[in-house]
Backbone as XML, in Angstrom:
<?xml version="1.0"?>
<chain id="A" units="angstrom">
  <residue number="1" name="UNK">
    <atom name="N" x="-16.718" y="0.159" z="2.306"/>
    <atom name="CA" x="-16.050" y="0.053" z="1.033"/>
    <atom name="C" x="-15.574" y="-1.373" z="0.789"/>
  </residue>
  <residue number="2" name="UNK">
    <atom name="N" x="-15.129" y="-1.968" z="1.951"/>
    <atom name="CA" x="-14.835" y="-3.194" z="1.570"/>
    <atom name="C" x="-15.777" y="-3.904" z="1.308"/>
  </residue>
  <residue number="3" name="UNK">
    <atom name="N" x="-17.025" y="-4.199" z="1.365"/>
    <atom name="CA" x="-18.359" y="-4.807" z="0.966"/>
    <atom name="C" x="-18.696" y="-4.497" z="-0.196"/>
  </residue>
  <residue number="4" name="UNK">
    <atom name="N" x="-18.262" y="-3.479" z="-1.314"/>
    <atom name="CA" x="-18.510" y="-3.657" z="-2.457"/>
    <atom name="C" x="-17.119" y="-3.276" z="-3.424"/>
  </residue>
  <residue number="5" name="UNK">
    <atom name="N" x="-16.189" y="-4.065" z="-2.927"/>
    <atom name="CA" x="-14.971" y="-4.343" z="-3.773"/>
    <atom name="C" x="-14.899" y="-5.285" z="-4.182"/>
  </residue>
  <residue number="6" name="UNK">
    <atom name="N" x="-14.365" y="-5.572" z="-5.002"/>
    <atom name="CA" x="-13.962" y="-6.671" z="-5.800"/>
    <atom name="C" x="-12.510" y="-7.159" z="-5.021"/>
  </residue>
  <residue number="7" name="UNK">
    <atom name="N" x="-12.432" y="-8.456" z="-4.770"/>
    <atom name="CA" x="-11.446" y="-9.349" z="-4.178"/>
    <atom name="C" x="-10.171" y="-8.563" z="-4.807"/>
  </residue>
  <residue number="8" name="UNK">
    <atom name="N" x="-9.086" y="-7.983" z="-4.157"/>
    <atom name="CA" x="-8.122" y="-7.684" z="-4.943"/>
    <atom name="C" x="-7.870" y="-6.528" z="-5.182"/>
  </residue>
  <residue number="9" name="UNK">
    <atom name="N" x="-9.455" y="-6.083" z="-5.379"/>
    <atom name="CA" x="-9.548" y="-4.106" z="-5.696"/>
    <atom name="C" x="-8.918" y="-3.628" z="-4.796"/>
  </residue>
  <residue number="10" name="UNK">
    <atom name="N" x="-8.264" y="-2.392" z="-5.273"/>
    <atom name="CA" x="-7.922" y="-0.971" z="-4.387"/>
    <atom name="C" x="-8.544" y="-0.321" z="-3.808"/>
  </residue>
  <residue number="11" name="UNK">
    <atom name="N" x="-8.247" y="0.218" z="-2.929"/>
    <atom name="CA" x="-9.209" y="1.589" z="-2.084"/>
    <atom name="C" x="-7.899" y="2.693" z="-2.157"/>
  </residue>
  <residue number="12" name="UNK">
    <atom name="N" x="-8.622" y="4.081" z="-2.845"/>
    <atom name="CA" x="-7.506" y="4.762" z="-2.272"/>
    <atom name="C" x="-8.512" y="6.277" z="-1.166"/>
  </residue>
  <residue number="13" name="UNK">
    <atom name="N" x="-7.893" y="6.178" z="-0.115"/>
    <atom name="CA" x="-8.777" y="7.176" z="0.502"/>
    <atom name="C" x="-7.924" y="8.167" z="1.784"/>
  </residue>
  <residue number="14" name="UNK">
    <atom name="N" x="-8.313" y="9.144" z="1.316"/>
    <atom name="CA" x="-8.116" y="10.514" z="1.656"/>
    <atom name="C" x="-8.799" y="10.989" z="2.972"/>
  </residue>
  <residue number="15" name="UNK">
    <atom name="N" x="-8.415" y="10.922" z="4.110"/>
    <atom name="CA" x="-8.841" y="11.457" z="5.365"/>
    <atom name="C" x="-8.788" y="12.098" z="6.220"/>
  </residue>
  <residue number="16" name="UNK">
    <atom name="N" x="-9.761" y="13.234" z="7.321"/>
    <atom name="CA" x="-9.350" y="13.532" z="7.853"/>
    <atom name="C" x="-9.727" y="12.599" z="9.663"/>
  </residue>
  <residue number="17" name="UNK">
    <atom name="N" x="-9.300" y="13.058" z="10.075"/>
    <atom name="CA" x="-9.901" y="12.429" z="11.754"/>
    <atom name="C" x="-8.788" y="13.206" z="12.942"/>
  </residue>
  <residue number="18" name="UNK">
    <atom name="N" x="-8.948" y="11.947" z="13.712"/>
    <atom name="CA" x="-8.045" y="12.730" z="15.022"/>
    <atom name="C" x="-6.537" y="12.696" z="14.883"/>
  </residue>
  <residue number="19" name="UNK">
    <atom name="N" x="-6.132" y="13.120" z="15.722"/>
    <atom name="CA" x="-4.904" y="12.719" z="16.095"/>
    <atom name="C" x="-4.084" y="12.253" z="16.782"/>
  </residue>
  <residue number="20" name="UNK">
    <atom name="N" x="-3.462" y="10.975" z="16.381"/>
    <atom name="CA" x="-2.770" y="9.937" z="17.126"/>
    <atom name="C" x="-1.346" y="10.717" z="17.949"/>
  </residue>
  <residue number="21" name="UNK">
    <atom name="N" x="-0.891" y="11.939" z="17.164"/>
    <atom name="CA" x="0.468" y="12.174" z="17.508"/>
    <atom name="C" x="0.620" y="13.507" z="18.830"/>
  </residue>
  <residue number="22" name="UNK">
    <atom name="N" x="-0.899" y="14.123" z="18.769"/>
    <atom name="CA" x="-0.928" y="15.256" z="19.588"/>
    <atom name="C" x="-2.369" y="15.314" z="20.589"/>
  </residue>
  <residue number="23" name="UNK">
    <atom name="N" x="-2.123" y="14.614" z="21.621"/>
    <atom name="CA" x="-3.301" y="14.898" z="22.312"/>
    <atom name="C" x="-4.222" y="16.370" z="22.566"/>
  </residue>
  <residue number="24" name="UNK">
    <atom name="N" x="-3.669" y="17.311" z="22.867"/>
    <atom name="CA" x="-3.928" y="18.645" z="22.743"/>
    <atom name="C" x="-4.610" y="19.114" z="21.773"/>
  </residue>
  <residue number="25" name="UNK">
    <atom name="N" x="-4.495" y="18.193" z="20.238"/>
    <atom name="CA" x="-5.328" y="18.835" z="18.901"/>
    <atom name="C" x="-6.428" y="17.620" z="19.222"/>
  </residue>
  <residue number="26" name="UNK">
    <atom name="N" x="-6.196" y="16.375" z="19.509"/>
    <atom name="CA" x="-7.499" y="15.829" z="19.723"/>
    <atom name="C" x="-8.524" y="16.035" z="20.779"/>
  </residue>
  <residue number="27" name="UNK">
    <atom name="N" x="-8.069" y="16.580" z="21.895"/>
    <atom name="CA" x="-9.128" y="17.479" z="22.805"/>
    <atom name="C" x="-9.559" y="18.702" z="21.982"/>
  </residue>
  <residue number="28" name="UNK">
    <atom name="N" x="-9.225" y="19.210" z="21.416"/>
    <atom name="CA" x="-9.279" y="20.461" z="20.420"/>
    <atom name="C" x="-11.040" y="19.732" z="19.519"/>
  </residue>
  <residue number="29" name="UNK">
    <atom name="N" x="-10.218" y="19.034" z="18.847"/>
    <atom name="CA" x="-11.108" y="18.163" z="17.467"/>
    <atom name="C" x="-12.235" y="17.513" z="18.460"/>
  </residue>
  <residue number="30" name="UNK">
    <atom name="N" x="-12.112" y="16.760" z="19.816"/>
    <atom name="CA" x="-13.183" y="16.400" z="20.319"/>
    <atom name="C" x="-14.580" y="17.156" z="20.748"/>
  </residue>
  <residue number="31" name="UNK">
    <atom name="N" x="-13.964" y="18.545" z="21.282"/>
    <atom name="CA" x="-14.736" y="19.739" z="21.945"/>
    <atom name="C" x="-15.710" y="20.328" z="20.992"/>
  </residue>
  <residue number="32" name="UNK">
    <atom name="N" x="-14.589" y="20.388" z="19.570"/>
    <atom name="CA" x="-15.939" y="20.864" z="18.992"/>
    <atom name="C" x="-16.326" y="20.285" z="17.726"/>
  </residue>
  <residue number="33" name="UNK">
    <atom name="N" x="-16.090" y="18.874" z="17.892"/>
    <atom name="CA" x="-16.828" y="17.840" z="16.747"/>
    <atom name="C" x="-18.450" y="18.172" z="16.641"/>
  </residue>
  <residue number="34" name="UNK">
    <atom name="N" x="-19.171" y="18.376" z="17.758"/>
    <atom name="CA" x="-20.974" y="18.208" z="17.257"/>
    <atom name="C" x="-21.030" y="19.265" z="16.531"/>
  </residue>
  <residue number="35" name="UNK">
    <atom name="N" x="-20.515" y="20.863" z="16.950"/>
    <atom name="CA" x="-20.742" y="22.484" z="16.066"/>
    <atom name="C" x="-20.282" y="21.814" z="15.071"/>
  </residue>
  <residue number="36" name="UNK">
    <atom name="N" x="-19.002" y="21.218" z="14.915"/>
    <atom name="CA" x="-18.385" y="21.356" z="13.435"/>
    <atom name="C" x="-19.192" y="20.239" z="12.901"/>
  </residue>
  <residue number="37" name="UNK">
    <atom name="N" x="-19.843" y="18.876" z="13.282"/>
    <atom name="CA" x="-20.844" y="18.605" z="12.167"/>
    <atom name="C" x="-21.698" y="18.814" z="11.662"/>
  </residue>
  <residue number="38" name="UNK">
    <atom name="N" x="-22.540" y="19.457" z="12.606"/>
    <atom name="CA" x="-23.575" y="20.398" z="12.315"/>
    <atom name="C" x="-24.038" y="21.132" z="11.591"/>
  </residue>
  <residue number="39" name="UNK">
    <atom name="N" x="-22.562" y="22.338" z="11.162"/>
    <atom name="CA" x="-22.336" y="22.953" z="10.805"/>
    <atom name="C" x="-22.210" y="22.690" z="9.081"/>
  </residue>
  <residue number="40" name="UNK">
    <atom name="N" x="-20.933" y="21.583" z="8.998"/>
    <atom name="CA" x="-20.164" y="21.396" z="8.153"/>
    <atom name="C" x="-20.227" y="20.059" z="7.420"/>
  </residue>
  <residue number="41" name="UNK">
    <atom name="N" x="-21.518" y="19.289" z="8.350"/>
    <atom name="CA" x="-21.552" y="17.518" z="7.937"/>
    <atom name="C" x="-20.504" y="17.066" z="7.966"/>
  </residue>
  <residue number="42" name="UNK">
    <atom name="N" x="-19.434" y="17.137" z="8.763"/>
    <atom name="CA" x="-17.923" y="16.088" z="8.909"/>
    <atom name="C" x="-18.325" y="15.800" z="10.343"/>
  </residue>
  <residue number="43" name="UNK">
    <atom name="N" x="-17.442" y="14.859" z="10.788"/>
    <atom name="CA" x="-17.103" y="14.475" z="11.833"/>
    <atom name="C" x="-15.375" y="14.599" z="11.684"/>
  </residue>
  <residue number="44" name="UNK">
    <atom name="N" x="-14.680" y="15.453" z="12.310"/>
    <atom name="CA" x="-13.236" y="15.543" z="12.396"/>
    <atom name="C" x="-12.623" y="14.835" z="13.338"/>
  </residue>
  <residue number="45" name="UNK">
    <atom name="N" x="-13.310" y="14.311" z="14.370"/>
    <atom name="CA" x="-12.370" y="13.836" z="15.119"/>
    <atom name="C" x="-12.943" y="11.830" z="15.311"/>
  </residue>
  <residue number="46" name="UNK">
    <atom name="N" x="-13.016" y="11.285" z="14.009"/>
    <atom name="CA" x="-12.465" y="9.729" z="14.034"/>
    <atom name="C" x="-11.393" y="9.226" z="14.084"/>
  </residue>
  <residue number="47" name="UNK">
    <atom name="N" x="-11.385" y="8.229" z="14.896"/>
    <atom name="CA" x="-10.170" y="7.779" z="14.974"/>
    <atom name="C" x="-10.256" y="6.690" z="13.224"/>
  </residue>
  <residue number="48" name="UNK">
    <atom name="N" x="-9.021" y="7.341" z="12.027"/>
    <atom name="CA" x="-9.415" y="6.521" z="11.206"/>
    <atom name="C" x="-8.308" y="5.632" z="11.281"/>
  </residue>
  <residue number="49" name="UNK">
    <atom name="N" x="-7.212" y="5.094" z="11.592"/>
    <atom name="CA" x="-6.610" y="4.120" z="11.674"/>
    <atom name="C" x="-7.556" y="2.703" z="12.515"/>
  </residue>
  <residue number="50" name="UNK">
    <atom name="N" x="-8.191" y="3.118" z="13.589"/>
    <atom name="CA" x="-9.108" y="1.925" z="13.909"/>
    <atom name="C" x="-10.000" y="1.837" z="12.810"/>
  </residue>
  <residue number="51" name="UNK">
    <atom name="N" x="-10.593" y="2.618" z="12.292"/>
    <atom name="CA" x="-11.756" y="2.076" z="11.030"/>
    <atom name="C" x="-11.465" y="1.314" z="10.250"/>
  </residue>
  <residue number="52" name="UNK">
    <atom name="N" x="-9.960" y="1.793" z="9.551"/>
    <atom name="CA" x="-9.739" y="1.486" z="8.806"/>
    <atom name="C" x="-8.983" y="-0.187" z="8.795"/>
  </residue>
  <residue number="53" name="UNK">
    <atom name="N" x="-8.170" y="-0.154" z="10.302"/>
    <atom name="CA" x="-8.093" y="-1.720" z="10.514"/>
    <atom name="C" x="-9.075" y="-2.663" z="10.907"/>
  </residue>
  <residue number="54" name="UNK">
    <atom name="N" x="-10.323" y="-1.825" z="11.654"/>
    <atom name="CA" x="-12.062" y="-2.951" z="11.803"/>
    <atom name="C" x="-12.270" y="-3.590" z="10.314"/>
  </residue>
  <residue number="55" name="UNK">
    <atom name="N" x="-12.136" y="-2.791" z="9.096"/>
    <atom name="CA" x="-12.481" y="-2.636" z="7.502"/>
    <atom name="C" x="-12.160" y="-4.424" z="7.236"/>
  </residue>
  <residue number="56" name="UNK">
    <atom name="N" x="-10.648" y="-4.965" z="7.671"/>
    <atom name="CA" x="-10.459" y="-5.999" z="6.762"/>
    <atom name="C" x="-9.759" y="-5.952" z="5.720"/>
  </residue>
  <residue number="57" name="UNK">
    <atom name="N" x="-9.150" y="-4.386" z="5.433"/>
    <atom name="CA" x="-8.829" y="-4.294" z="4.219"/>
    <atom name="C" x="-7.325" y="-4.513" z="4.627"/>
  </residue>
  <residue number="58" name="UNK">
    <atom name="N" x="-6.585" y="-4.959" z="3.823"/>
    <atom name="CA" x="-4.937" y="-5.393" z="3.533"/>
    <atom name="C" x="-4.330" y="-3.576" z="3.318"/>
  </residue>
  <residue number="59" name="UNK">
    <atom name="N" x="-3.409" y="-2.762" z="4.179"/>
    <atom name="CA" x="-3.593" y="-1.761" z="3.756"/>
    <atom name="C" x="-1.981" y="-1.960" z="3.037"/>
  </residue>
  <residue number="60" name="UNK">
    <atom name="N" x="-1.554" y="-1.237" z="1.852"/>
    <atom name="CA" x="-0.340" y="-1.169" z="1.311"/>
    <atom name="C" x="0.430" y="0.020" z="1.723"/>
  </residue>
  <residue number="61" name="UNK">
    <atom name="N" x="-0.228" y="1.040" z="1.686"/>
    <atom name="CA" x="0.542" y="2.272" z="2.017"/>
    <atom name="C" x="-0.165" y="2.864" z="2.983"/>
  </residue>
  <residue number="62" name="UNK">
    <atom name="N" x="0.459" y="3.938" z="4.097"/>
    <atom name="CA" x="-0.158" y="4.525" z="4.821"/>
    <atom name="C" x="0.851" y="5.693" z="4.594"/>
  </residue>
  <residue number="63" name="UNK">
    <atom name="N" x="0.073" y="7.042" z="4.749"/>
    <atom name="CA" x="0.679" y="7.948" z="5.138"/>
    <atom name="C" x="0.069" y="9.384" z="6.013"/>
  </residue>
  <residue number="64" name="UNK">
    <atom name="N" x="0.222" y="9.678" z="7.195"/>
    <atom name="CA" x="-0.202" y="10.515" z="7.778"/>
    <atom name="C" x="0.587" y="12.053" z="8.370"/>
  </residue>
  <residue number="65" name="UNK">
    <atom name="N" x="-0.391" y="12.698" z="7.360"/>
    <atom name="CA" x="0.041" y="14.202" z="7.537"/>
    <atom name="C" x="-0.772" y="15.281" z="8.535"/>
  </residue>
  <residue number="66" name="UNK">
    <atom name="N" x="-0.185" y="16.851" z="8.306"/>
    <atom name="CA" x="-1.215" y="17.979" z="8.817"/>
    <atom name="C" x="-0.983" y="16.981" z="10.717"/>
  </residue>
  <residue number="67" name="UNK">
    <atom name="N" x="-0.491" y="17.505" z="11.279"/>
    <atom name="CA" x="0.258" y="17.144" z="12.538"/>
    <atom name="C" x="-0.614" y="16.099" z="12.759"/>
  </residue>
  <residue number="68" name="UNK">
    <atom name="N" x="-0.903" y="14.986" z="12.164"/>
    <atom name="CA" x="-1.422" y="13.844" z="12.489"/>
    <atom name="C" x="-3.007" y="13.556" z="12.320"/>
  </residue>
  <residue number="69" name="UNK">
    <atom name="N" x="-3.194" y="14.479" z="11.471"/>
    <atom name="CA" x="-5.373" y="14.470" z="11.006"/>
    <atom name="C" x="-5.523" y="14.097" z="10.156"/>
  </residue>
  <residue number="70" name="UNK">
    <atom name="N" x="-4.794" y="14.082" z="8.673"/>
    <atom name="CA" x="-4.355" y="13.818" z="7.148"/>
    <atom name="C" x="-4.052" y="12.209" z="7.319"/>
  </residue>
  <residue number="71" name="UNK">
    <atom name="N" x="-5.090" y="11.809" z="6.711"/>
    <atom name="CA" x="-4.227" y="9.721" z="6.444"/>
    <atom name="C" x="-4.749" y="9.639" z="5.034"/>
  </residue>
  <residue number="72" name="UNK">
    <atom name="N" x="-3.537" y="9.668" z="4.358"/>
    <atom name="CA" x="-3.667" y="8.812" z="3.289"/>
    <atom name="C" x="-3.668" y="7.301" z="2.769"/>
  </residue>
  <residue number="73" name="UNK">
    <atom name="N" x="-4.265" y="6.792" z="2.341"/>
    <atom name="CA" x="-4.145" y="5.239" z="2.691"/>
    <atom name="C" x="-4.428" y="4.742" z="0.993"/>
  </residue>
  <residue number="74" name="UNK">
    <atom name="N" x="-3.352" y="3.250" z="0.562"/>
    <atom name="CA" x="-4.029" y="2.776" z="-0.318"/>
    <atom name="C" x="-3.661" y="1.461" z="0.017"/>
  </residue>
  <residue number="75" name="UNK">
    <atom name="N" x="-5.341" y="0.619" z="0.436"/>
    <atom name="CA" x="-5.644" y="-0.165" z="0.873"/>
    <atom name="C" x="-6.298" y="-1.555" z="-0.079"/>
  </residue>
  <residue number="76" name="UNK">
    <atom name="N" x="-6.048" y="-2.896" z="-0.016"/>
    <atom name="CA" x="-6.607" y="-3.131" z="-1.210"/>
    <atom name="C" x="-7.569" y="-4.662" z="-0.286"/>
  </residue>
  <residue number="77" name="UNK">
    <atom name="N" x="-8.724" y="-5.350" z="-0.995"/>
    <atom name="CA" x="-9.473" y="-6.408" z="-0.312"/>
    <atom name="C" x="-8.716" y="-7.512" z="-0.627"/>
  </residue>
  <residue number="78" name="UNK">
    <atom name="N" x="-8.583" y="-8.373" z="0.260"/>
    <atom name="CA" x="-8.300" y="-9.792" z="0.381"/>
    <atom name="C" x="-8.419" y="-10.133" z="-0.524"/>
  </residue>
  <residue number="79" name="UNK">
    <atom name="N" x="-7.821" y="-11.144" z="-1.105"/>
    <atom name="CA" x="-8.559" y="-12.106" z="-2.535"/>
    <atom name="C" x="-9.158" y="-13.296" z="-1.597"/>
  </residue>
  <residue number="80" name="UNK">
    <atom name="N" x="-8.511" y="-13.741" z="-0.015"/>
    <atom name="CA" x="-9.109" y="-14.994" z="0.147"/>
    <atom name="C" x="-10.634" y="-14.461" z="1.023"/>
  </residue>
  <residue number="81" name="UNK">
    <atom name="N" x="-11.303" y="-15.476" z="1.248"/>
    <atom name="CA" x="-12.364" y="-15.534" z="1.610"/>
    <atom name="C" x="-12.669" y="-15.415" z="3.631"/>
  </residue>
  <residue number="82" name="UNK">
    <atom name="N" x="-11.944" y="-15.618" z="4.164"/>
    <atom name="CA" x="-11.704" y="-15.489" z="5.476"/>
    <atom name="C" x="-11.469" y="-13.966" z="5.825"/>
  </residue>
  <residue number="83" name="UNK">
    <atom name="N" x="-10.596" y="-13.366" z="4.964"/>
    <atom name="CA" x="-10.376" y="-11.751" z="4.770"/>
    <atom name="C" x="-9.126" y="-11.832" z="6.535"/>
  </residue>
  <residue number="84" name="UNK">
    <atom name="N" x="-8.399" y="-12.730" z="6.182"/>
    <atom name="CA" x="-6.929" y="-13.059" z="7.203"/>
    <atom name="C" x="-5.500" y="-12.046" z="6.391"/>
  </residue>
</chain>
């Protein structure tokens, strides 16, 4: 997403993935990530706080719900060119 934003643009994005706050639901979400993509085309158990900080994107808000699987994020692109 950050590769076709506009310098400045918003991202607002809605996620699910693992969980940072309960190891027990992320062994849960790990065990049966391949059935459930398979199944369902998700992958549930990303870690999206690393994605989302690899991204580059400046994030403004974070918020994480649903005992730690739910990240809401509104994230917006650099205006400078280094993406610091």
């Amino acid at each position: 997403m950050n590769r076709v934003t506009k310098p400045g643009g918003k991202i607002l994005l809605l996620e699910h993935g693992k969980s940072n706050k309960y190891q027990w639901l992320t062994n849960y979400l790990d065990a049966w990530s391949i059935e459930r993509a398979k199944k369902w085309g998700c992958w549930w158990n990303r870690d999206i706080e690393s994605i989302v900080k690899e991204s580059g994107l400046h994030v403004v808000k974070k918020e994480v719900h649903q005992l730690g699987t739910c990240y809401y994020y509104i994230a917006q692109k650099r205006v400078n060119n280094n993406n610091t």
